Tab-separated table of C-alpha atoms in Angstrom:
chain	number	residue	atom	x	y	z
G	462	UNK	CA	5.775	4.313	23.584
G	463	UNK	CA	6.907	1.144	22.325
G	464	UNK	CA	5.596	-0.729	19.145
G	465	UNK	CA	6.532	-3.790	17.047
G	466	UNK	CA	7.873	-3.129	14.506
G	467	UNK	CA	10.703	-4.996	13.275
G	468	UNK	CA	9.276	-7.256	10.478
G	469	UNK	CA	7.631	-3.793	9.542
G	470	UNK	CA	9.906	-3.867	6.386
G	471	UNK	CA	10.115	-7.033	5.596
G	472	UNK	CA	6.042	-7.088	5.252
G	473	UNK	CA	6.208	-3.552	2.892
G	474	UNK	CA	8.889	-5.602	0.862
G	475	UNK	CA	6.772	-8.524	0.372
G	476	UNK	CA	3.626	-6.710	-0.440
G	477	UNK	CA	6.143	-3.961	-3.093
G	478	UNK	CA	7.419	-6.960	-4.841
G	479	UNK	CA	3.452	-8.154	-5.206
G	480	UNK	CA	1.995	-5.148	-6.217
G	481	UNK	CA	4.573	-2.403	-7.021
G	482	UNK	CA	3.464	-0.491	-4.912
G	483	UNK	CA	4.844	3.303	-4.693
G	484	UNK	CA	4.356	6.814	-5.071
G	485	UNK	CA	3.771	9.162	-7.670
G	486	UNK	CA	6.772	11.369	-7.962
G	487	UNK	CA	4.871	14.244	-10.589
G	488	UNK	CA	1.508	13.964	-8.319
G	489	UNK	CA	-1.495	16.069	-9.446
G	490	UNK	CA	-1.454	19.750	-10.627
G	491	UNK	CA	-5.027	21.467	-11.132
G	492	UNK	CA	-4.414	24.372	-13.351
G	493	UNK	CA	-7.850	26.204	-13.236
G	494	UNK	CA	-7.759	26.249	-9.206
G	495	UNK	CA	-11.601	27.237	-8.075
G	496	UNK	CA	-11.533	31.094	-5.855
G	497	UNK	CA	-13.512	31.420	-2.737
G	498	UNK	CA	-14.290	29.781	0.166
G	499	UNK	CA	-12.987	26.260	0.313
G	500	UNK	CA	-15.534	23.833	0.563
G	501	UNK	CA	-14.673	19.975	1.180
G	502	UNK	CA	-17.248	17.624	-0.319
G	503	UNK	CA	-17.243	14.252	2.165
G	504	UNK	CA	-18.917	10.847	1.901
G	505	UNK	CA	-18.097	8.827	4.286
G	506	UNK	CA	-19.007	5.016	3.943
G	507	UNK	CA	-20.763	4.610	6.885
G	508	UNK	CA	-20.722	4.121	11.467
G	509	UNK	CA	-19.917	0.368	11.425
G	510	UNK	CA	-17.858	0.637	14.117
G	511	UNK	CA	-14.982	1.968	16.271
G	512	UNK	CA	-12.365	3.132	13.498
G	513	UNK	CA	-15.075	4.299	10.942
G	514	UNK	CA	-16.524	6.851	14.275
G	515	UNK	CA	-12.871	7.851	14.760
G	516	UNK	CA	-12.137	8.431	10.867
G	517	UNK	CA	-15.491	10.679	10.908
G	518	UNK	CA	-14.148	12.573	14.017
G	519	UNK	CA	-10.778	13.240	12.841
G	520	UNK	CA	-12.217	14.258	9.444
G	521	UNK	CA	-14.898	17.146	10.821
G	522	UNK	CA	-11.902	18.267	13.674
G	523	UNK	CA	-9.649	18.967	11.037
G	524	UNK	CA	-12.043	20.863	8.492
G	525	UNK	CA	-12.982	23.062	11.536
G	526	UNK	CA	-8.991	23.178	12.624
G	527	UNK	CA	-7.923	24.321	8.783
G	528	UNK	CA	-11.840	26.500	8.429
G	529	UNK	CA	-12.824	24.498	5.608
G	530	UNK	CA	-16.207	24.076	5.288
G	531	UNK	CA	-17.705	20.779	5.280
G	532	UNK	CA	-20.383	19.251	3.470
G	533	UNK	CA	-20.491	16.155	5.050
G	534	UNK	CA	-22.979	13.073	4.017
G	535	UNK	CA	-23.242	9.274	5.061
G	536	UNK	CA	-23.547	6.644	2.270
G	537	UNK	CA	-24.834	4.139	5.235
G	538	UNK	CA	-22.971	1.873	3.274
G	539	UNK	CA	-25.299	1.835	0.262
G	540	UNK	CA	-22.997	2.561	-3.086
G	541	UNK	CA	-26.279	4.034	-4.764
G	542	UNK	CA	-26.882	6.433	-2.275
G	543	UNK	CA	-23.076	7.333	-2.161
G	544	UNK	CA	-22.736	8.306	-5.693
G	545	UNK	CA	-25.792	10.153	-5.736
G	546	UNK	CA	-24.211	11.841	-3.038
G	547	UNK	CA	-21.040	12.818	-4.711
G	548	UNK	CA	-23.587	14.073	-7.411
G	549	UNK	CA	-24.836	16.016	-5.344
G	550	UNK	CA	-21.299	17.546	-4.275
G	551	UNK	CA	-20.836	18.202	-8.139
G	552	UNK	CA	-24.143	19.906	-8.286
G	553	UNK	CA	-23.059	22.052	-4.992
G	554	UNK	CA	-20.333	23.106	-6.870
G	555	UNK	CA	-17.669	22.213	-3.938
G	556	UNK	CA	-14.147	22.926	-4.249
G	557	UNK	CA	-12.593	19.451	-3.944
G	558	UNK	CA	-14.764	15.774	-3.318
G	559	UNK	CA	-13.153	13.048	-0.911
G	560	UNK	CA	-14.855	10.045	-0.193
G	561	UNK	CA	-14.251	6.817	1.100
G	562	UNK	CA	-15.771	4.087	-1.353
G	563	UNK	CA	-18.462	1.952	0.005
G	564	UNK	CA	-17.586	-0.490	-3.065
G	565	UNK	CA	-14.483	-0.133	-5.701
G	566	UNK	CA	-16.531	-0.444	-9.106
G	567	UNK	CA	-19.111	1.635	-10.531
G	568	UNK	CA	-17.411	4.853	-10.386
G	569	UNK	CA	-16.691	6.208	-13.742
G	570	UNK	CA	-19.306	8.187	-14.591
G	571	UNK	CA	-19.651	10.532	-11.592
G	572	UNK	CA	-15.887	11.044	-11.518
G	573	UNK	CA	-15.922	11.948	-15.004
G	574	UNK	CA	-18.484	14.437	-14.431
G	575	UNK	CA	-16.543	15.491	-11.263
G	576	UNK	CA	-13.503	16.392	-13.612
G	577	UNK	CA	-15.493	17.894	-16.390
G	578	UNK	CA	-16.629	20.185	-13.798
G	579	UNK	CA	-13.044	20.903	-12.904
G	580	UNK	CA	-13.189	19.705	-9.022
G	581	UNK	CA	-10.703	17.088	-8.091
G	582	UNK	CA	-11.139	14.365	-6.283
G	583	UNK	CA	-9.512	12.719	-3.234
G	584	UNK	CA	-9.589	9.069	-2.010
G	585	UNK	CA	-9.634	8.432	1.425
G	586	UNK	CA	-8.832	4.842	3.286
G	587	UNK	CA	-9.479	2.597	0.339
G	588	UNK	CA	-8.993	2.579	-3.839
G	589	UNK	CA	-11.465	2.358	-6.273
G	590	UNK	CA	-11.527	-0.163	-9.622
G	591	UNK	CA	-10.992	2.229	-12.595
G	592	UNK	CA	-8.221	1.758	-15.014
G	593	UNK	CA	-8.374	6.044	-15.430
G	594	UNK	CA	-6.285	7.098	-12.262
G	595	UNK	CA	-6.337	10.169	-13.592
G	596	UNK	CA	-10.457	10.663	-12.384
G	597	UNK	CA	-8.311	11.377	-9.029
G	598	UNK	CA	-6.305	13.197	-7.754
G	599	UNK	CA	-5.004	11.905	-4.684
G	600	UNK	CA	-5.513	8.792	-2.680
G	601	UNK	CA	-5.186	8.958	1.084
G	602	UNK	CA	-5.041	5.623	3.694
G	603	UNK	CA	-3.062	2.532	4.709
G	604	UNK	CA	-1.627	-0.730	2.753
G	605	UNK	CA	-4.119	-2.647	2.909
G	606	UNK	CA	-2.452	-5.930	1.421
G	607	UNK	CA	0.565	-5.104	3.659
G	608	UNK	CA	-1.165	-5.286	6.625
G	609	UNK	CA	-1.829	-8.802	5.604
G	610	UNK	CA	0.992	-9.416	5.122
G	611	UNK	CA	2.128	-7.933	8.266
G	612	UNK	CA	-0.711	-10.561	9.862
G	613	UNK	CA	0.764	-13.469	8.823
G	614	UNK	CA	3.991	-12.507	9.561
G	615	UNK	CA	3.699	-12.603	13.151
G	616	UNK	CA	1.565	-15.504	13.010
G	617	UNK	CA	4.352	-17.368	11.077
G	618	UNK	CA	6.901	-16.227	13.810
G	619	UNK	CA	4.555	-17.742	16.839
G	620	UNK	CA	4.274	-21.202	15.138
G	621	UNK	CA	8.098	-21.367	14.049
G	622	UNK	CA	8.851	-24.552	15.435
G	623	UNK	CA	5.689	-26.069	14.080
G	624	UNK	CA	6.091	-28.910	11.596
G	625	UNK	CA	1.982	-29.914	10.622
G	626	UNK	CA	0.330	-27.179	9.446
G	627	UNK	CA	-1.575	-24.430	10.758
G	628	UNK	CA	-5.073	-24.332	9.944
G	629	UNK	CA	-6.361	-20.664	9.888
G	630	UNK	CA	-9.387	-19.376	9.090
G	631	UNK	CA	-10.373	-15.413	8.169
G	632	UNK	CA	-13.061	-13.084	8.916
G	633	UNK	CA	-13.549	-11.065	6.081
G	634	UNK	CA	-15.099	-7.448	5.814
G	635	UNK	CA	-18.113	-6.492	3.405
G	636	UNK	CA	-17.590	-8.106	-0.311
G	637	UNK	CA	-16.113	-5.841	-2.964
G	638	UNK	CA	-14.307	-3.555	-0.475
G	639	UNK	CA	-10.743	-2.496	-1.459
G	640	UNK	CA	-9.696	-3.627	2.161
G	641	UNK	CA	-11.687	-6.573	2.211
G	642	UNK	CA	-9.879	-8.215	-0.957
G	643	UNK	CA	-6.329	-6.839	-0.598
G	644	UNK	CA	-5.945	-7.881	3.157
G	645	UNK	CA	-6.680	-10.926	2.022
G	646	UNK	CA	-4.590	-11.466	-0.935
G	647	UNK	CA	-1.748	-10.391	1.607
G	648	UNK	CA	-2.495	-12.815	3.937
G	649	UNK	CA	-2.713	-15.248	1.665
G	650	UNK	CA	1.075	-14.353	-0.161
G	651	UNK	CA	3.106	-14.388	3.161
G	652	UNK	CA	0.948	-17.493	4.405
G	653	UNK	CA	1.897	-19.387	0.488
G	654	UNK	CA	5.841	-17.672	1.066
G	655	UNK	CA	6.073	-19.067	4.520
G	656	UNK	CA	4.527	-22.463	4.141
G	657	UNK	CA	3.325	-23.221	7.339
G	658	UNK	CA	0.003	-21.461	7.645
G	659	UNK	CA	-2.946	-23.326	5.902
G	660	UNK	CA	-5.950	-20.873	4.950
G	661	UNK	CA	-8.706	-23.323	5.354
G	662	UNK	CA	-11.830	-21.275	6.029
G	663	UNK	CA	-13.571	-17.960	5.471
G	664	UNK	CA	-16.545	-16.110	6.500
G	665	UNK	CA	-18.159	-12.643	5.765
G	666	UNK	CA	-18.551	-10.405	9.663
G	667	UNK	CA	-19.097	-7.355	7.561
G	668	UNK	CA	-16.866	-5.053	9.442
G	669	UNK	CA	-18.813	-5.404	12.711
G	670	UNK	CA	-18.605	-7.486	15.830
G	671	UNK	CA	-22.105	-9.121	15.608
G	672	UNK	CA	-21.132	-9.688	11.783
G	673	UNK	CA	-17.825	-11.295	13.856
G	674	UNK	CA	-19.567	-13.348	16.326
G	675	UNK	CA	-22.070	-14.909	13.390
G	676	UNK	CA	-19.064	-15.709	11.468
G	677	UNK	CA	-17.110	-17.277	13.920
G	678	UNK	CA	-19.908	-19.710	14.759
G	679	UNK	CA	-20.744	-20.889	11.583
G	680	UNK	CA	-16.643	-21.459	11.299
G	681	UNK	CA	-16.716	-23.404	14.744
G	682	UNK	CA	-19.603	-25.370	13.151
G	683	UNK	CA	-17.583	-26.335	9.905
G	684	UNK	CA	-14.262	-26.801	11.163
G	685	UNK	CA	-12.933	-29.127	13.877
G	686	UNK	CA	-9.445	-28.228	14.204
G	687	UNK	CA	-8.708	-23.561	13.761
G	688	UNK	CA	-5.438	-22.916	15.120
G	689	UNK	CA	-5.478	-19.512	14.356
G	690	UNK	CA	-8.274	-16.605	13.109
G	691	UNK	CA	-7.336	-13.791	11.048
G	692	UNK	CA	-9.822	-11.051	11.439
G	693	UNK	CA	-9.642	-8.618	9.139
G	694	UNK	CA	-10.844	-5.557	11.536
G	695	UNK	CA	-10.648	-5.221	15.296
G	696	UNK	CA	-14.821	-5.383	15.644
G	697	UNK	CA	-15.111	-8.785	13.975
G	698	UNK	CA	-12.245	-9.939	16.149
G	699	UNK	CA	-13.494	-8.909	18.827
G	700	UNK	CA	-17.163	-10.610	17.981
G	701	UNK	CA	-15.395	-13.951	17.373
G	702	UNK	CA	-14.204	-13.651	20.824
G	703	UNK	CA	-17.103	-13.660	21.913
G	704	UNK	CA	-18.309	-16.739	19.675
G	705	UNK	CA	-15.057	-18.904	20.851
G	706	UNK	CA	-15.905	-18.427	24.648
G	707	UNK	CA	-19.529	-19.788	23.852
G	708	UNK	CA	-17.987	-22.639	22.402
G	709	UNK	CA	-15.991	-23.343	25.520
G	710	UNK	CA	-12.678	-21.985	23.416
G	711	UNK	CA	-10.048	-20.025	24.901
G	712	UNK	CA	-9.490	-16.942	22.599
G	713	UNK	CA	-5.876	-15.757	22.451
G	714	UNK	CA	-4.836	-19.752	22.943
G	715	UNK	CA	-6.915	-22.027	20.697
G	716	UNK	CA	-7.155	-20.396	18.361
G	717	UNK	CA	-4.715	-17.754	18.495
G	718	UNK	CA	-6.283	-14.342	16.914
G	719	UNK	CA	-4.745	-11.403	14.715
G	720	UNK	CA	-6.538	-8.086	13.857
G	721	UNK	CA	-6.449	-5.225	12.161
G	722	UNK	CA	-7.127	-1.586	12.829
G	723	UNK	CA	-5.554	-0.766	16.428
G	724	UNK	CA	-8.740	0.718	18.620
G	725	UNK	CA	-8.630	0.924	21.772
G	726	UNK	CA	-11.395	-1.614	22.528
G	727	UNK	CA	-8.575	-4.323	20.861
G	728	UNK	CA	-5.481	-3.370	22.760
G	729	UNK	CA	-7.276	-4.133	25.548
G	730	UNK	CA	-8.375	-7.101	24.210
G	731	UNK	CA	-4.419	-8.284	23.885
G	732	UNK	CA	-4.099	-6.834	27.339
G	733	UNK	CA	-6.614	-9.722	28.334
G	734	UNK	CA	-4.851	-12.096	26.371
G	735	UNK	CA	-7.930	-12.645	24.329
G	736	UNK	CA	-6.067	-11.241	21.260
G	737	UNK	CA	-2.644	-11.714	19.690
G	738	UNK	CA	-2.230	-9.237	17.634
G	739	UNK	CA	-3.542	-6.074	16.356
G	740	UNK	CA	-1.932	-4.497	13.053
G	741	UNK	CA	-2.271	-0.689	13.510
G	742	UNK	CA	-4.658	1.402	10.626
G	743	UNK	CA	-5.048	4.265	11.838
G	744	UNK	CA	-8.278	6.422	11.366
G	745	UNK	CA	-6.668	10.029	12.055
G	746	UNK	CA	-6.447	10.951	8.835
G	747	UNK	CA	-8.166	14.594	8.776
G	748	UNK	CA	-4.736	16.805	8.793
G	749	UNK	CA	-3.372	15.005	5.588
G	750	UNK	CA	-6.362	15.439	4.205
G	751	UNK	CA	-7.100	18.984	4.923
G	752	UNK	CA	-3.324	19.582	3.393
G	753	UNK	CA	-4.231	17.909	0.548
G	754	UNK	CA	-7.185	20.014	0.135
G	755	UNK	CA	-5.908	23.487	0.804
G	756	UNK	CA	-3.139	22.265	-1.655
G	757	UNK	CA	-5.344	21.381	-4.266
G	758	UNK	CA	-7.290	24.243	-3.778
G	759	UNK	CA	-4.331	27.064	-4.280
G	760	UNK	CA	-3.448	24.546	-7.587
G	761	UNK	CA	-0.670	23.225	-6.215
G	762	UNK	CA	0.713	19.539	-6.338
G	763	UNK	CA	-0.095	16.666	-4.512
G	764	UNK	CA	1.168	13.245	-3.898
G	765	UNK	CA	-0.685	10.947	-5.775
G	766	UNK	CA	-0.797	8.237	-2.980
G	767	UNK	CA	-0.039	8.814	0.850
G	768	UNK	CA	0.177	6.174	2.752
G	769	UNK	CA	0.022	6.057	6.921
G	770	UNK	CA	2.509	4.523	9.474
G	771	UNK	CA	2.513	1.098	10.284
G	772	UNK	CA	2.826	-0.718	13.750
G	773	UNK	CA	1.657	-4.279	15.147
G	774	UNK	CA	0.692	-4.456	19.125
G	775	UNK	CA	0.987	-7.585	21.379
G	776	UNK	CA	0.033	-7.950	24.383
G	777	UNK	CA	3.396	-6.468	26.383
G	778	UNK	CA	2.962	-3.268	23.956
G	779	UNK	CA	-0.463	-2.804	24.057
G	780	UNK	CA	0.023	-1.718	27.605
G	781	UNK	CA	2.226	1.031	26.796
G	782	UNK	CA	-0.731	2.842	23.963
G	783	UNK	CA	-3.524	2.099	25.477
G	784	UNK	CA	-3.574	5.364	27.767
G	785	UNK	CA	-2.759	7.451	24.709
G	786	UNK	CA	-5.220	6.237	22.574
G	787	UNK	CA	-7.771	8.426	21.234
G	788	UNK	CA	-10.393	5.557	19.512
């Protein structure tokens, strides 16, 4: 298997020198560890597409690999009904809650309650907007801003002999998700660092191709000239593909498209030639989390934030994963 992978640093460096990124050395320690059974308390944000299915699937394979038993609910999306849901965990008296945050803000009071009732708390593939990190114990998913930055990075390197700018537009995911903001403030460093790509447009796809295809047209209707489309999940790529052909475009040439996530349903797309690039996030997450879990459930420490592998595919490498890909 062969990835790309050599700006790989470069893009962890720029988004570390942004954010500081890095890892908690002490991690977590729960001193009154709960006896029993372990039972994992999961809400998951929703079935939007692709990765989200494959997240779910790795998560239940892995509680019934490690025999923990899951209590397993679907927010749908809807913060509301996700917090009542982690109430609801609280209430169960679970061993340990993970969930995957619909929205970052609005959290306080349930994971206060969580840790009164002594039951730690995991995050899993985005962060949450709480200045207590303490309400968790672990957090468990990608980079998001790095993968921005990782996005622009390879656009940068295709347009290197370009002297006018490059007008690029983005396809965001829904409003007030974790991913949805820091992808784009990575984007947006690199592109300011490098010079040459002009962010000039944005619309909302809301993690899903139709959401992709909508936002693509309205783009196509506002903007004469898009050399380039930064879509911040494979889905809403993949829907803007669609869009572009409608409009007599030719995706993967004008405008040239980068995604995130790294389904299988997008390496074929760069297979086609109808994508660019696809920045890998991957959605097998269940084993770290199930160690996490068993971990926190025998008291022991955890790593406060664990972060998964990068890679970015193009269309030569794309080729060489796609037959080993599992979502």
């Amino acid at each position: 298997m062969r990835r790309r992978s050599f700006v790989t640093l470069g893009a962890a460096g720029v988004y570390s020198a942004l954010a500081g990124c890095g890892r908690d050395k002490d991690g977590f320690n729960m001193r009154d560890a709960p006896k029993g059974p372990i039972t994992l308390g999961f809400s998951q944000v929703g079935a939007e597409g692709g990765w989200r299915k494959a997240n779910t699937a790795s998560i239940k394979k892995a509680a019934e690999r490690n025999r923990i038993d899951l209590n397993f609910k679907d927010a749908g999306g809807d913060p509301k009904k996700q917090i009542a849901d982690v109430h609801s965990f609280i209430d169960a008296k679970v061993s340990v809650i993970a969930f995957a945050p619909v929205v970052e803000t609005g959290w306080g009071e349930v994971l206060r309650r969580a840790r009164e009732a002594k039951i730690p708390v995991v995050l899993t593939d985005r962060l949450i907007d709480e200045k207590d990190t303490s309400l968790w114990a672990s957090s468990i998913g990608a980079e998001f801003a790095a993968e921005g930055n990782l996005a622009a990075l390879y656009l940068e390197n295709d347009y290197a002999g370009v002297k006018e700018p490059v007008n690029v537009v983005q396809i965001l995911g829904v409003a007030g998700a974790t991913p949805t903001k820091q992808r784009a403030e990575g984007f947006a460093a690199t592109a300011a660092k490098g010079g040459r790509l002009k962010i000039i447009d944005e619309e909302t796809g809301d993690w899903t191709k139709d959401g992709g295809k909508a936002a693509m047209a309205r783009l196509l209707r506002r903007n004469k000239r898009i050399d380039a489309v930064f879509a911040q999940n494979d889905d809403m790529g993949l829907g803007a593909v669609i869009a572009l052909e409608a409009a007599g475009k030719k995706p993967g040439k004008e405008p040239k498209i980068v995604t995130v996530d790294g389904t299988k349903a997008a390496l074929e797309g760069l297979i086609q030639r109808k994508l660019n690039y696809v920045v890998e996030c991957s959605p097998e997450i269940g084993e770290p989390l199930m160690t996490v879990v068993v971990d926190l459930f025998h008291g022991g420490r955890v790593q406060k934030n664990i972060r998964s592998e990068k890679a970015v595919f193009d269309p030569e490498t794309a080729a060489d994963e796609i037959d080993d890909r599992t979502y």
